[in-house]
XYZ file of N, CA, C and O in Angstrom:
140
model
N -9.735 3.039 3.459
C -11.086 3.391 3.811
C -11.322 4.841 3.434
O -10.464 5.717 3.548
N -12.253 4.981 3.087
C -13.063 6.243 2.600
C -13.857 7.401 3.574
O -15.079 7.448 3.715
N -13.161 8.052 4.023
C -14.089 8.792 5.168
C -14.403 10.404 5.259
O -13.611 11.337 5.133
N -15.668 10.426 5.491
C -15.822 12.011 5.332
C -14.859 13.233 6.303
O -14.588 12.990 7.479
N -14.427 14.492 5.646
C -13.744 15.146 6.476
C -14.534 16.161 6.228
O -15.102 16.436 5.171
N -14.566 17.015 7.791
C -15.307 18.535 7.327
C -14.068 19.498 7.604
O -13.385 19.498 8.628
N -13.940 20.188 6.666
C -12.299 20.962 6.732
C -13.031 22.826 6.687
O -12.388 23.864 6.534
N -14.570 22.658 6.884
C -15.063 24.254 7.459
C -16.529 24.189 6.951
O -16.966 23.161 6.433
N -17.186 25.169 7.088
C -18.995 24.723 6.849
C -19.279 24.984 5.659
O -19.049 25.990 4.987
N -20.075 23.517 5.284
C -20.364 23.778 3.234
C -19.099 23.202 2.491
O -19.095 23.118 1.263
N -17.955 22.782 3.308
C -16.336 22.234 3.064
C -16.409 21.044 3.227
O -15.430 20.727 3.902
N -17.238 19.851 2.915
C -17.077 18.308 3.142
C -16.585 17.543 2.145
O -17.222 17.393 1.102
N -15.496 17.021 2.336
C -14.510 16.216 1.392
C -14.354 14.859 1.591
O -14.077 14.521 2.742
N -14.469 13.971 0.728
C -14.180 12.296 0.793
C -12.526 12.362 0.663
O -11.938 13.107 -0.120
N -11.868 11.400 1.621
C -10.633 11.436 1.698
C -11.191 10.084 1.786
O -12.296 9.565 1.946
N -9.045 9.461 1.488
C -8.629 8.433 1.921
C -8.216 8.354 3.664
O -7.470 9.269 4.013
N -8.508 7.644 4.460
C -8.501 7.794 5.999
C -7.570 6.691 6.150
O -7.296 6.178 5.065
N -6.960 6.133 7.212
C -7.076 5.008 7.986
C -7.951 4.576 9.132
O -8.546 5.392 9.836
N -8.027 3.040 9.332
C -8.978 2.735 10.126
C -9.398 3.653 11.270
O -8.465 4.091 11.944
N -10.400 3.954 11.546
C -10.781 4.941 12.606
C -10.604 3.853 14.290
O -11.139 2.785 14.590
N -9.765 4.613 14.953
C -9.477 3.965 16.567
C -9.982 4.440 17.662
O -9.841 5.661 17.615
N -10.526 4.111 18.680
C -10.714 5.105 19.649
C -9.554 5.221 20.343
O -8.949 4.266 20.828
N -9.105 6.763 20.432
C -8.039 7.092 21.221
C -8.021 7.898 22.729
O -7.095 7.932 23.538
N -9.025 8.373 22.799
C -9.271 8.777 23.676
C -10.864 8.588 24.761
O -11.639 7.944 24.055
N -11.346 8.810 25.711
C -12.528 7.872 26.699
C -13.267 8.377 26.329
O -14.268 7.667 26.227
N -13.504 10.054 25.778
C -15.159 10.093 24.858
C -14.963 10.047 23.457
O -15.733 10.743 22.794
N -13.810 9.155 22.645
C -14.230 8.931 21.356
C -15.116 8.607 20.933
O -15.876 8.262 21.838
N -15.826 8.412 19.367
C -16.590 7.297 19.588
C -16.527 7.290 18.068
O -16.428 8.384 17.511
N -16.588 5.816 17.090
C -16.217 5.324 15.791
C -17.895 4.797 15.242
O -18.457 3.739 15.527
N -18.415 5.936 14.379
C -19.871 5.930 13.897
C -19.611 4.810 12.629
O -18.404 4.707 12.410
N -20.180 4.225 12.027
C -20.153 3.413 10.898
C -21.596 3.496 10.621
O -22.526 3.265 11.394
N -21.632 3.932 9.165
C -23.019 3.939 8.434
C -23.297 2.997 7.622
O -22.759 2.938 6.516
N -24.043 2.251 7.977
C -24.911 0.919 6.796
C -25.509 1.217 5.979
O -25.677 0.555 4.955
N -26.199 2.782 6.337
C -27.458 3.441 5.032
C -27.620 4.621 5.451
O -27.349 5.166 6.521
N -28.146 5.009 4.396
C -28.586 6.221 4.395
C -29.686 6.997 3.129
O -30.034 8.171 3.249
C-alpha cells in the first residue's frame, strides 16, 4: 500500500506503508475514495 508520509512542512513523500492498524484508543485509519 501506498501512503502519504509528512517527514517536516512542504516534506510530503509517497512511501511504500503496510496496512494501517489501529493501535492505540484515539487512533484513527482515514481512507480516501477522492479527491
Amino acid at each position: 500500500m501506498q501512503g502519504a508520509v509528512i517527514h517536516a512542512p512542504d516534506n510530503v513523500r509517497y512511501q511504500r506503508r503496510e496496512h494501517p492498524r489501529v493501535q492505540q484508543p484515539m487512533d484513527a485509519v482515514i481512507c480516501l475514495a477522492a479527491t
